[in-house]
Short mmCIF file of C-alpha atoms and ligand atoms in Angstrom, two decimals:
data_model
loop_
_atom_site.label_atom_id
_atom_site.label_comp_id
_atom_site.label_asym_id
_atom_site.label_seq_id
_atom_site.Cartn_x
_atom_site.Cartn_y
_atom_site.Cartn_z
CA MET A 1 -17.48 -3.12 12.04
CA MET A 2 -16.28 -0.69 14.58
CA TYR A 3 -16.44 2.53 12.65
CA LYS A 4 -19.99 1.79 11.75
CA SER A 5 -21.03 1.76 15.34
CA ILE A 6 -19.03 4.83 16.10
CA PHE A 7 -20.74 6.70 13.35
CA ALA A 8 -24.02 5.45 14.62
CA ARG A 9 -23.54 7.55 17.72
CA SER A 10 -23.51 10.90 16.09
CA PHE A 11 -24.24 10.90 12.42
CA SER A 12 -27.33 11.02 10.37
CA GLU A 13 -28.82 8.01 8.67
CA HIS A 14 -27.84 9.44 5.36
CA GLU A 15 -24.21 9.74 6.23
CA GLN A 16 -24.20 6.30 7.75
CA LYS A 17 -25.50 4.90 4.56
CA LYS A 18 -22.85 6.63 2.56
CA MET A 19 -20.18 5.37 4.85
CA GLY A 20 -21.51 1.85 5.05
CA CYS A 21 -21.81 1.68 1.35
CA GLY A 22 -18.34 3.01 0.77
CA ALA A 23 -16.80 0.65 3.20
CA PHE A 24 -18.51 -2.48 2.03
CA ILE A 25 -18.81 -2.06 -1.68
CA GLY A 26 -16.50 -3.72 -3.98
CA CYS A 27 -13.55 -4.78 -1.96
CA LEU A 28 -12.27 -7.49 -4.16
CA ILE A 29 -10.11 -9.67 -2.10
CA ILE A 30 -7.05 -10.49 -3.98
CA ALA A 31 -4.23 -12.33 -2.42
CA PHE A 32 -1.95 -11.01 -5.01
CA CYS A 33 -2.50 -7.85 -6.70
CA ILE A 34 -5.26 -6.11 -5.15
CA CYS A 35 -7.16 -3.07 -5.25
CA ALA A 36 -10.12 -1.98 -3.31
CA PHE A 37 -12.82 0.06 -4.95
CA PHE A 38 -14.55 2.55 -2.86
CA SER A 39 -17.62 4.45 -3.69
CA PRO A 40 -16.72 7.98 -4.66
CA SER A 41 -19.44 9.21 -2.32
CA LEU A 42 -17.19 8.19 0.52
CA ALA A 43 -14.74 10.97 0.11
CA PRO A 44 -15.60 14.22 1.81
CA LEU A 45 -17.16 13.46 5.15
CA PRO A 46 -16.92 15.99 7.92
CA THR A 47 -14.15 15.84 10.42
CA ARG A 48 -14.65 13.73 13.49
CA GLU A 49 -12.63 13.37 16.53
CA LEU A 50 -12.69 11.96 19.97
CA LYS A 51 -11.45 14.09 22.79
CA PHE A 52 -11.39 13.76 26.49
CA ALA A 53 -9.57 14.62 29.61
CA THR A 54 -9.35 12.57 32.76
CA GLY A 55 -12.67 12.38 34.52
CA ILE A 56 -14.64 13.44 31.49
CA ASN A 57 -16.60 10.97 29.54
CA LEU A 58 -15.32 10.39 26.08
CA LYS A 59 -17.49 12.17 23.59
CA MET A 60 -17.78 11.93 19.90
CA LEU A 61 -17.61 15.39 18.50
CA ARG A 62 -18.95 16.45 15.21
CA ASN A 63 -16.89 18.78 13.10
CA THR A 64 -14.27 18.89 15.82
CA VAL A 65 -13.36 22.12 17.57
CA GLU A 66 -15.82 22.56 20.41
CA ALA A 67 -15.43 20.18 23.28
CA SER A 68 -18.34 19.67 25.59
CA LYS A 69 -17.94 21.38 28.95
CA PRO A 70 -16.23 19.11 31.45
CA GLN A 71 -18.63 17.82 34.12
CA ASN A 72 -16.30 16.85 36.93
CA LEU A 73 -12.85 18.30 36.75
CA ASN A 74 -11.78 17.39 40.26
CA VAL A 75 -9.88 14.23 39.32
CA ILE A 76 -7.78 15.54 36.45
CA THR A 77 -4.15 14.70 36.94
CA MET A 78 -2.76 15.00 33.49
CA GLU A 79 -4.56 15.75 30.31
CA SER A 80 -4.58 13.05 27.73
CA GLN A 81 -6.24 13.07 24.41
CA ILE A 82 -7.20 10.56 21.79
CA ILE A 83 -8.19 11.52 18.29
CA CYS A 84 -9.28 8.85 15.86
CA ASN A 85 -9.81 9.24 12.16
CA PHE A 86 -12.25 6.71 10.74
CA THR A 87 -13.07 8.60 7.58
CA GLU A 88 -10.36 7.28 5.32
CA ALA A 89 -11.20 4.55 2.86
CA ALA A 90 -8.16 2.41 3.51
CA SER A 91 -7.26 2.79 7.16
CA ASP A 92 -8.39 3.80 10.62
CA PHE A 93 -5.82 5.51 12.77
CA CYS A 94 -5.75 7.05 16.22
CA GLU A 95 -3.37 9.46 17.79
CA MET A 96 -2.97 9.70 21.55
CA HIS A 97 -1.13 12.36 23.51
CA GLY A 98 -0.34 12.61 27.19
CA ASP A 99 0.49 9.70 29.44
CA ILE A 100 0.00 6.82 27.05
CA ARG A 101 0.97 3.27 27.89
CA ILE A 102 0.93 0.08 25.94
CA HIS A 103 1.01 -3.56 26.91
CA GLY A 104 1.93 -5.43 23.78
CA ASN A 105 1.15 -8.94 24.81
CA SER A 106 -2.51 -8.13 25.48
CA SER A 107 -2.66 -5.53 22.65
CA THR A 108 -3.95 -2.91 25.05
CA ILE A 109 -3.31 0.81 24.97
CA PHE A 110 -3.93 2.67 28.22
CA VAL A 111 -5.27 6.18 28.00
CA PRO A 112 -6.22 7.89 31.27
CA GLY A 113 -9.94 8.59 31.56
CA PHE A 114 -10.83 6.50 28.56
CA ASN A 115 -14.42 5.40 28.80
CA LEU A 116 -14.97 2.70 26.31
CA GLU A 117 -18.59 1.90 27.04
CA ASP A 118 -19.62 5.46 26.67
CA THR A 119 -18.05 5.69 23.26
CA PHE A 120 -18.08 2.35 21.59
CA THR A 121 -21.45 1.07 22.72
CA GLY A 122 -21.72 -2.65 22.41
CA GLN A 123 -18.42 -2.82 20.59
CA ASN A 124 -16.13 -3.03 23.57
CA SER A 125 -14.44 -6.16 22.43
CA LEU A 126 -13.61 -4.75 19.04
CA GLY A 127 -10.51 -2.74 18.53
CA ILE A 128 -8.48 -1.07 15.85
CA LYS A 129 -6.41 -3.06 13.42
CA PRO A 130 -3.40 -1.03 12.37
CA TYR A 131 -3.12 -2.19 8.74
CA ALA A 132 -4.04 -0.02 5.78
CA ARG A 133 -6.60 -2.15 3.93
CA LYS A 134 -9.54 -1.89 6.21
CA GLY A 135 -12.40 -3.09 4.05
CA ASP A 136 -10.60 -6.25 3.01
CA GLU A 137 -11.50 -9.11 5.31
CA GLY A 138 -8.94 -11.45 3.78
CA ALA A 139 -6.17 -9.07 4.76
CA MET A 140 -7.60 -7.93 8.07
CA GLU A 141 -8.30 -11.32 9.56
CA THR A 142 -4.58 -11.85 10.14
CA VAL A 143 -4.06 -8.44 11.71
CA ARG A 144 -3.82 -7.99 15.46
CA SER A 145 -6.47 -5.79 16.99
CA PHE A 146 -5.68 -3.19 19.66
CA THR A 147 -8.12 -2.04 22.34
CA PHE A 148 -8.10 0.85 24.78
CA SER A 149 -8.35 0.88 28.55
CA PRO A 150 -8.46 3.59 31.24
CA GLU A 151 -6.34 1.53 33.65
CA MET A 152 -2.85 2.78 34.41
CA PRO A 153 -0.45 -0.11 35.00
CA GLY A 154 3.09 0.85 36.06
CA CYS A 155 5.71 1.56 33.40
CA THR A 156 8.43 -0.98 32.75
CA SER A 157 10.11 1.25 30.17
CA ASN A 158 9.77 4.96 29.61
CA HIS A 159 10.24 6.43 26.16
CA SER A 160 10.71 10.09 25.35
CA VAL A 161 9.85 9.95 21.65
CA PRO A 162 6.50 9.03 20.05
CA GLY A 163 5.65 5.44 19.18
CA ILE A 164 3.90 4.26 16.01
CA VAL A 165 2.06 0.95 16.18
CA PHE A 166 1.51 -0.83 12.87
CA SER A 167 1.01 -4.35 11.63
CA ILE A 168 3.01 -6.23 9.04
CA GLY A 169 0.44 -8.98 8.84
CA GLY A 170 -2.26 -8.90 6.17
CA TYR A 171 -0.79 -9.25 2.69
CA ALA A 172 2.41 -7.38 3.60
CA GLU A 173 4.67 -10.16 2.38
CA ASN A 174 3.58 -9.61 -1.18
CA ASN A 175 5.78 -6.97 -2.79
CA PHE A 176 2.90 -4.79 -3.98
CA HIS A 177 1.18 -4.88 -0.61
CA GLY A 178 4.45 -4.43 1.25
CA PHE A 179 4.72 -1.04 -0.44
CA THR A 180 1.14 0.06 -0.82
CA ASP A 181 -0.21 -1.15 2.54
CA VAL A 182 2.82 -0.57 4.72
CA VAL A 183 5.91 1.21 3.37
CA ILE A 184 4.23 4.21 1.74
CA PRO A 185 1.73 4.63 4.62
CA LEU A 186 4.61 4.36 7.08
CA TYR A 187 6.51 7.02 5.19
CA LEU A 188 3.42 9.26 5.25
CA THR A 189 2.89 8.75 8.96
CA SER A 190 6.45 8.80 10.29
CA ARG A 191 8.62 10.94 8.02
CA LYS A 192 7.74 14.14 9.85
CA PHE A 193 9.46 12.90 13.01
CA LYS A 194 12.84 12.90 11.26
CA GLY A 195 13.84 9.62 12.86
CA GLN A 196 12.79 10.63 16.41
CA VAL A 197 10.11 7.97 16.60
CA LYS A 198 9.93 4.32 17.62
CA PHE A 199 8.19 1.65 15.61
CA LEU A 200 6.11 -0.91 17.47
CA LEU A 201 5.61 -3.79 15.06
CA ALA A 202 2.58 -6.00 15.40
CA ASP A 203 2.36 -9.38 13.63
CA LYS A 204 6.09 -9.20 13.16
CA ASN A 205 7.48 -11.15 10.31
CA ALA A 206 11.24 -11.51 10.13
CA ARG A 207 11.29 -11.84 6.36
CA TRP A 208 9.50 -8.53 6.04
CA THR A 209 11.75 -6.70 8.47
CA THR A 210 14.82 -8.10 6.72
CA LYS A 211 13.53 -7.06 3.32
CA PHE A 212 12.65 -3.53 4.43
CA LYS A 213 15.45 -3.09 6.98
CA ILE A 214 16.87 -0.05 5.21
CA ILE A 215 13.51 1.70 5.09
CA LEU A 216 12.87 1.06 8.79
CA GLU A 217 16.33 2.36 9.66
CA LYS A 218 15.94 5.49 7.57
CA LEU A 219 12.60 6.38 9.11
CA SER A 220 13.47 5.64 12.74
CA ASN A 221 16.69 6.15 14.68
CA TYR A 222 15.69 3.38 17.07
CA LYS A 223 15.50 -0.37 16.91
CA ALA A 224 11.95 -1.48 16.15
CA ILE A 225 10.08 -3.17 19.00
CA ASP A 226 8.34 -6.49 18.40
CA ILE A 227 5.32 -5.38 20.39
CA ASP A 228 3.35 -8.65 20.37
CA LYS A 229 5.93 -10.26 22.62
CA GLU A 230 6.30 -7.42 25.10
CA GLU A 231 5.18 -8.46 28.58
CA GLY A 232 6.21 -5.12 30.09
CA VAL A 233 4.35 -1.83 29.88
CA HIS A 234 5.90 0.76 27.57
CA CYS A 235 5.11 4.38 28.31
CA PHE A 236 5.10 7.08 25.66
CA PRO A 237 4.24 10.76 25.48
CA ARG A 238 2.43 10.04 22.24
CA ILE A 239 1.30 6.95 20.35
CA ILE A 240 -0.03 6.70 16.82
CA LEU A 241 -1.98 3.54 16.13
CA GLY A 242 -2.34 2.67 12.44
CA LEU A 243 -0.97 4.29 9.30
CA GLU A 244 -2.39 6.83 6.90
CA LYS A 245 -2.96 5.78 3.34
CA HIS A 246 -4.28 7.72 0.37
CA LYS A 247 -4.47 5.58 -2.76
CA GLU A 248 -2.76 2.46 -4.08
CA LEU A 249 0.95 3.06 -4.47
CA ASN A 250 0.31 6.75 -4.32
CA ILE A 251 0.44 9.85 -2.19
CA ASP A 252 -2.00 12.71 -2.58
CA PRO A 253 0.09 15.86 -2.21
CA LEU A 254 -3.04 17.89 -1.42
CA LYS A 255 -3.64 15.89 1.73
CA SER A 256 -1.76 16.33 4.96
CA PRO A 257 1.22 15.91 5.47
CA HIS A 258 1.60 17.19 1.89
CA TYR A 259 4.26 14.83 0.71
CA SER A 260 4.28 13.53 -2.83
CA MET A 261 5.45 10.44 -4.67
CA LYS A 262 8.32 12.60 -5.88
CA ASN A 263 9.42 13.02 -2.23
CA PHE A 264 8.95 9.33 -1.60
CA ARG A 265 11.03 8.36 -4.63
CA GLU A 266 13.78 10.77 -3.58
CA PHE A 267 13.69 9.14 -0.17
CA LEU A 268 14.11 5.70 -1.79
CA ARG A 269 16.89 6.90 -4.05
CA SER A 270 18.83 8.28 -1.13
CA SER A 271 18.10 5.30 1.14
CA TYR A 272 19.31 2.77 -1.43
CA HIS A 273 22.06 5.01 -2.81
CA LEU A 274 20.62 4.87 -6.29
CA LYS A 275 22.70 6.76 -8.81
CA ARG A 276 20.37 7.82 -11.55
CA GLU A 277 17.86 10.57 -11.11
CA TYR A 278 16.93 10.65 -14.80
CA ALA A 279 16.66 8.10 -17.59
CA ILE A 280 18.69 8.74 -20.71
CA THR A 281 17.53 11.12 -23.39
CA LEU A 282 18.14 9.70 -26.85
CA ARG A 283 19.47 12.24 -29.30
CA HIS A 284 19.73 11.88 -33.01
CA GLY A 285 23.14 10.69 -34.11
CA GLU A 286 24.27 9.55 -30.67
CA LYS A 287 25.02 5.90 -30.11
CA LYS A 288 23.71 5.50 -26.55
CA ARG A 289 21.81 2.27 -25.98
CA PRO A 290 18.85 2.45 -23.62
CA ARG A 291 18.53 -0.37 -21.09
CA LEU A 292 15.38 -2.45 -21.02
CA LEU A 293 14.46 -4.49 -17.95
CA ILE A 294 12.11 -7.38 -18.61
CA ILE A 295 10.57 -8.61 -15.36
CA SER A 296 10.46 -12.34 -15.78
CA ARG A 297 7.95 -14.54 -13.98
CA LYS A 298 8.18 -18.28 -13.62
CA ARG A 299 5.09 -19.63 -11.90
CA THR A 300 2.19 -17.70 -13.36
CA ARG A 301 1.73 -14.99 -15.96
CA ALA A 302 5.06 -16.00 -17.43
CA PHE A 303 6.31 -14.91 -20.84
CA MET A 304 6.38 -18.10 -22.88
CA ASN A 305 8.75 -16.71 -25.47
CA GLU A 306 11.22 -14.67 -23.47
CA GLN A 307 14.16 -15.33 -25.77
CA GLU A 308 12.25 -14.22 -28.83
CA LEU A 309 11.31 -11.03 -26.98
CA VAL A 310 14.91 -10.42 -25.92
CA LYS A 311 16.13 -10.79 -29.53
CA MET A 312 13.54 -8.42 -30.89
CA ALA A 313 14.46 -5.80 -28.27
CA GLN A 314 18.16 -6.22 -29.00
CA ASN A 315 17.44 -5.65 -32.66
CA LEU A 316 15.91 -2.34 -31.64
CA LYS A 317 19.27 -1.53 -30.01
CA PHE A 318 18.24 -2.05 -26.42
CA ASP A 319 20.62 -3.50 -23.86
CA VAL A 320 18.33 -6.10 -22.35
CA VAL A 321 18.24 -7.28 -18.75
CA LEU A 322 15.98 -10.26 -18.11
CA LEU A 323 15.41 -10.87 -14.40
CA GLU A 324 12.91 -12.21 -11.94
CA ALA A 325 12.08 -9.74 -9.15
CA HIS A 326 13.43 -10.79 -5.77
CA SER A 327 13.39 -9.52 -2.23
CA ASN A 328 16.93 -8.21 -1.92
CA LEU A 329 15.89 -4.64 -2.52
CA THR A 330 19.42 -3.27 -2.29
CA GLU A 331 20.38 -5.40 -5.25
CA PHE A 332 17.16 -5.20 -7.22
CA SER A 333 16.64 -1.45 -6.81
CA GLU A 334 20.06 -0.88 -8.33
CA VAL A 335 19.19 -2.98 -11.38
CA VAL A 336 15.86 -1.21 -11.85
CA ASN A 337 17.42 2.21 -11.41
CA SER A 338 20.04 1.40 -14.07
CA CYS A 339 17.31 0.86 -16.69
CA ASP A 340 15.40 3.28 -18.89
CA VAL A 341 12.46 1.05 -19.73
CA MET A 342 10.86 -1.60 -17.51
CA MET A 343 8.27 -4.04 -18.77
CA GLY A 344 6.39 -6.99 -17.36
CA VAL A 345 3.08 -8.74 -17.08
CA HIS A 346 0.71 -7.33 -14.44
CA GLY A 347 1.89 -8.59 -11.05
CA ALA A 348 3.62 -7.68 -7.81
CA GLY A 349 7.07 -7.56 -9.43
CA LEU A 350 6.05 -4.38 -11.24
CA THR A 351 5.99 -2.57 -7.90
CA ASN A 352 9.73 -2.14 -8.47
CA LEU A 353 8.85 0.73 -10.79
CA VAL A 354 9.29 2.93 -7.71
CA PHE A 355 13.04 2.61 -8.28
CA LEU A 356 13.04 3.69 -11.93
CA PRO A 357 14.73 7.00 -12.75
CA ASN A 358 12.53 9.94 -13.72
CA ASN A 359 11.30 9.98 -17.33
CA ALA A 360 11.78 6.23 -17.66
CA VAL A 361 9.13 4.29 -19.57
CA PHE A 362 7.03 1.69 -17.79
CA ILE A 363 5.24 -0.90 -19.94
CA GLN A 364 2.55 -3.03 -18.36
CA VAL A 365 1.43 -6.12 -20.26
CA VAL A 366 -2.19 -6.83 -19.39
CA PRO A 367 -3.35 -10.44 -19.73
CA LEU A 368 -6.89 -11.52 -20.65
CA GLY A 369 -9.67 -11.18 -18.09
CA ARG A 370 -10.75 -7.52 -18.24
CA LEU A 371 -7.89 -6.73 -15.93
CA GLU A 372 -7.50 -3.19 -17.22
CA TRP A 373 -9.04 -1.57 -14.14
CA LEU A 374 -6.75 -3.54 -11.87
CA ALA A 375 -3.74 -2.76 -14.05
CA ARG A 376 -4.55 0.90 -14.03
CA THR A 377 -5.35 1.24 -10.32
CA ASP A 378 -2.34 -0.70 -9.12
CA PHE A 379 0.37 0.51 -11.46
CA GLY A 380 -0.82 2.60 -14.42
CA ASP A 381 -2.24 5.56 -12.53
CA PRO A 382 0.40 5.47 -9.77
CA SER A 383 3.19 5.58 -12.37
CA LYS A 384 1.89 8.93 -13.60
CA ASN A 385 2.60 10.53 -10.23
CA MET A 386 6.12 9.14 -10.30
CA ASN A 387 7.33 11.13 -13.25
CA LEU A 388 7.36 8.04 -15.47
CA ARG A 389 5.90 7.45 -18.91
CA TYR A 390 3.28 4.74 -19.03
CA LEU A 391 2.45 2.34 -21.85
CA GLU A 392 -0.09 -0.45 -21.66
CA TYR A 393 -0.08 -3.48 -23.91
CA ARG A 394 -3.27 -5.55 -23.82
CA ILE A 395 -2.72 -9.00 -25.16
CA GLU A 396 -5.07 -10.55 -27.68
CA GLN A 397 -6.74 -13.92 -27.34
CA ARG A 398 -4.11 -15.59 -29.50
CA GLU A 399 -1.34 -14.34 -27.18
CA SER A 400 -2.82 -16.04 -24.13
CA SER A 401 -2.08 -19.59 -22.99
CA LEU A 402 -5.80 -19.88 -22.24
CA ILE A 403 -6.37 -20.79 -25.90
CA GLN A 404 -4.79 -24.15 -25.16
CA LYS A 405 -7.32 -24.83 -22.43
CA TYR A 406 -10.62 -23.41 -23.59
CA PRO A 407 -12.45 -23.43 -26.92
CA PRO A 408 -12.39 -20.06 -28.72
CA GLU A 409 -16.07 -19.38 -27.96
CA ASP A 410 -15.78 -20.13 -24.25
CA ILE A 411 -17.07 -17.57 -21.71
CA VAL A 412 -13.51 -17.34 -20.41
CA PHE A 413 -12.93 -15.23 -23.53
CA LYS A 414 -16.43 -13.93 -24.13
CA ASP A 415 -17.43 -12.80 -20.67
CA PRO A 416 -14.77 -12.45 -17.98
CA TYR A 417 -17.25 -10.42 -15.91
CA LEU A 418 -19.41 -13.49 -15.59
CA ILE A 419 -16.46 -15.32 -14.11
CA GLN A 420 -15.74 -12.37 -11.86
CA ARG A 421 -19.28 -12.61 -10.53
CA ARG A 422 -18.70 -16.22 -9.57
CA GLY A 423 -16.24 -15.03 -7.01
CA TRP A 424 -12.73 -13.88 -6.67
CA SER A 425 -11.12 -17.28 -6.28
CA ASP A 426 -12.57 -18.58 -9.56
CA PHE A 427 -11.56 -15.43 -11.32
CA ARG A 428 -8.08 -15.49 -9.91
CA SER A 429 -7.63 -19.12 -10.71
CA VAL A 430 -8.55 -18.67 -14.38
CA TYR A 431 -6.88 -15.39 -15.27
CA LEU A 432 -4.13 -14.78 -12.72
CA ASP A 433 -2.87 -18.13 -11.52
CA ASN A 434 -3.23 -20.13 -14.70
CA GLN A 435 -2.51 -17.81 -17.57
CA ASN A 436 0.77 -17.30 -19.39
CA VAL A 437 1.57 -14.89 -22.17
CA LYS A 438 3.09 -15.59 -25.55
CA LEU A 439 3.74 -12.11 -26.92
CA ASP A 440 3.29 -11.58 -30.61
CA VAL A 441 6.68 -9.90 -30.85
CA ARG A 442 5.87 -8.28 -34.15
CA ARG A 443 2.83 -6.63 -32.66
CA PHE A 444 4.61 -5.78 -29.42
CA ARG A 445 7.51 -4.21 -31.32
CA ALA A 446 5.40 -1.08 -31.89
CA THR A 447 5.19 -0.56 -28.12
CA LEU A 448 8.96 -0.69 -27.75
CA VAL A 449 9.34 1.69 -30.69
CA GLU A 450 6.97 4.05 -28.89
CA ALA A 451 9.11 3.73 -25.75
CA LEU A 452 12.17 4.74 -27.80
CA ARG A 453 10.28 7.70 -29.17
CA MET A 454 9.36 8.76 -25.62
CA LEU A 455 12.98 8.52 -24.53
CA SER A 456 13.99 10.86 -27.32
CA MET A 457 11.61 13.62 -26.25
C1 LIG B 1 -8.24 12.02 8.32
O1 LIG B 1 -7.08 11.68 7.59
C2 LIG B 1 -7.06 12.19 6.28
C3 LIG B 1 -5.81 11.65 5.61
O2 LIG B 1 -4.67 11.93 6.30
C4 LIG B 1 -7.14 13.68 6.29
O3 LIG B 1 -7.20 14.17 4.96
C5 LIG B 1 -8.36 14.14 7.08
O4 LIG B 1 -8.36 15.53 7.18
C6 LIG B 1 -8.33 13.52 8.45
N1 LIG B 1 -9.49 13.88 9.20
C7 LIG B 1 -9.37 14.34 10.45
C8 LIG B 1 -10.62 14.51 11.18
O5 LIG B 1 -8.30 14.58 10.96
C1 LIG B 2 9.06 5.82 34.27
O1 LIG B 2 8.70 7.14 34.60
C2 LIG B 2 7.86 7.22 35.77
C3 LIG B 2 7.42 8.65 35.96
O2 LIG B 2 8.48 9.54 35.76
C4 LIG B 2 8.66 6.70 36.98
O3 LIG B 2 7.86 6.73 38.11
C5 LIG B 2 9.06 5.25 36.68
O4 LIG B 2 9.86 4.76 37.74
C6 LIG B 2 9.82 5.16 35.39
N1 LIG B 2 10.03 3.75 35.09
C7 LIG B 2 11.17 3.26 34.59
C8 LIG B 2 11.23 1.79 34.36
O5 LIG B 2 12.12 3.98 34.33
C1 LIG B 3 21.63 -8.10 -0.89
O1 LIG B 3 22.60 -8.01 -1.89
C2 LIG B 3 23.74 -7.23 -1.51
C3 LIG B 3 24.58 -6.99 -2.75
O2 LIG B 3 24.71 -8.14 -3.52
C4 LIG B 3 24.48 -7.98 -0.42
O3 LIG B 3 25.64 -7.26 -0.03
C5 LIG B 3 23.53 -8.11 0.76
O4 LIG B 3 24.13 -8.87 1.78
C6 LIG B 3 22.21 -8.75 0.35
N1 LIG B 3 21.27 -8.58 1.43
C7 LIG B 3 20.58 -9.59 1.91
C8 LIG B 3 19.65 -9.27 3.01
O5 LIG B 3 20.69 -10.73 1.48
C1 LIG B 4 6.06 -13.49 25.44
C2 LIG B 4 4.64 -13.85 25.23
O1 LIG B 4 4.21 -13.99 24.10
N1 LIG B 4 3.87 -13.99 26.34
C3 LIG B 4 2.46 -14.35 26.42
C4 LIG B 4 1.53 -13.44 25.63
O2 LIG B 4 0.19 -13.82 25.86
C5 LIG B 4 -0.14 -15.13 25.51
C6 LIG B 4 -1.59 -15.35 25.77
O3 LIG B 4 -2.34 -14.30 25.27
C7 LIG B 4 0.73 -16.11 26.26
O4 LIG B 4 0.46 -17.42 25.84
C8 LIG B 4 2.20 -15.79 26.06
O5 LIG B 4 2.98 -16.62 26.88
#
C-alpha cells in the first residue's frame, strides 16, 4: 500500500508498525453495513506533509513546518505545493495549490516540479484512491486511482475556483455507505467553500448523482464534472484529491474544520426543506399522538409479523407509518422528519435517521449473530451525536427465523464468533442475508413504552 511506503521513507520502525497494524487490522469487508475497526494506537501520529517548489525535489517532512533549503532555485516559475495527509484511518487526501492541472481520462494530476521517484520510491504506478474507506479492499478495488506528474500539458479549460476530486465507486450505492463514505466526508471537505468549488466525480454513477442531486447542488454552485470521461486538461488554482472522514456516520467537532453532526443535520434540514426541528414533547393530559416509523424490509432481515407490530403500536396510541426505505430522498426525508420514533432491523435503511427531528427516539432491532458492535458503530453511537435518543432491542433466539433452519444447539446460536472467523461471506450469509425477525410483540412493547417515556421528558 502506498502510505506504507511513504512512511517507510521517514518514520521509525515503531511508527511503521503502528501504522501498518492500524491499517490492516480488522477491516471487515461488508458489502452492506460495514464498519472498519482500527487499532486505537493509530490515532495520534505526528503531522506529515509533502512540500515542494519547482526545481526542488519533493521531500517528506516530519512534523511539518521547516522545509529543506532549496538546492536549485533558478528554474522556479510559479510555486506549487502538494500536501498529503495519510494519517487518517479512513481516507488519504491531498491538497495542491498553484498551477494544478488534471487530465481525467488518464487520471493524472499535474503538479509542476513533482518528482515522483524521489518521493514514492518503487511505488510510482500506485496512486491515490479518493474514496473514504481506505483499508477495505472490497470497496477500494472499484475506485479509480489518481497519479501525479510534473509534466505541464496545455489547458483546455481554465477554472478560477478550487476543484475537489472524489469517487462514487466503492460501496457508495448502498444508502449507509452513500452517507458515511461520501456525503458526510464531502460536506466536511467542501462546505467551507460556500459553493465556490467544483466537484470532479470519478467512477460516476448516474443513480448516485440523481439520488444526491440536492446535496451536490447545495455544496457546489457549479455543475459536477464527470472527470473520467474528460479528454481535455482542466486547470485549477487548487485541487483537493479525496475526502476527509472522521468516524462512521459521524463528525468529530474537535477536528478541523470543526463542524458537527448538528451542523450537518441543519444542512440537511434546510436542503430538503424539512419542517420539524424537534420531535413532539408528550405532556400529561394532552391528546397528541406521536408518529412511529417502522422501516420495513422485504428481502432480508424482514419483520415477519409486521401487522401484529403495527397493531400493538397503535394500541399504545402511536400513529404508525410502515414503509420501506427508498432512494427518493426528497420524499423519504419528509416522512422520516414527520415522525417522532423510528425503528427497524439493523441495515442501511436506518441511515435515514439523519432526517429525524431533534429529541426523536431511534430504536435499532439487533438480530442474532453478535452484531451489537456493528449496530453500535454504524448507528447507535452516531445517533448520540445527532441529538436523538437511542434504544437497542436485541432479539432472542426464539424471535429469529434461524430457529427454523438450525437445531437449537447449533453453533449458529452458540458461537457466532466461530462463524465470523470462517470469513465474512459465511457470516453475512447466515446472519445478514438469511435471517428474518419475528418480534415477540409483548416483549418489544416495553421498548415502545420506554420511547413514550423519553418523549415525555
Ligand atoms: C489530517 O487530517 C485530519 C482530519 O482532518 C486532521 O485532524 C490532521 O490534523 C491532519 N493532519 C495534517 C498533517 O494535516
Ligand atoms: C488558460 O489560461 C492560460 C494562462 O492564462 C492561457 O494561456 C490559456 O490560453 C487558457 N486556456 C483556455 C482554454 O482558456
Ligand atoms: C421524488 O419525489 C418527489 C415528491 O413526490 C417528486 O416530485 C420527485 O420528482 C421525485 N424525484 C425523483 C428523482 O424521482
Ligand atoms: C472519452 C473517453 O473515455 N476516452 C478514452 C479514455 O481512455 C480510454 C483508455 O484508457 C479510452 O479507451 C477512451 O476512449
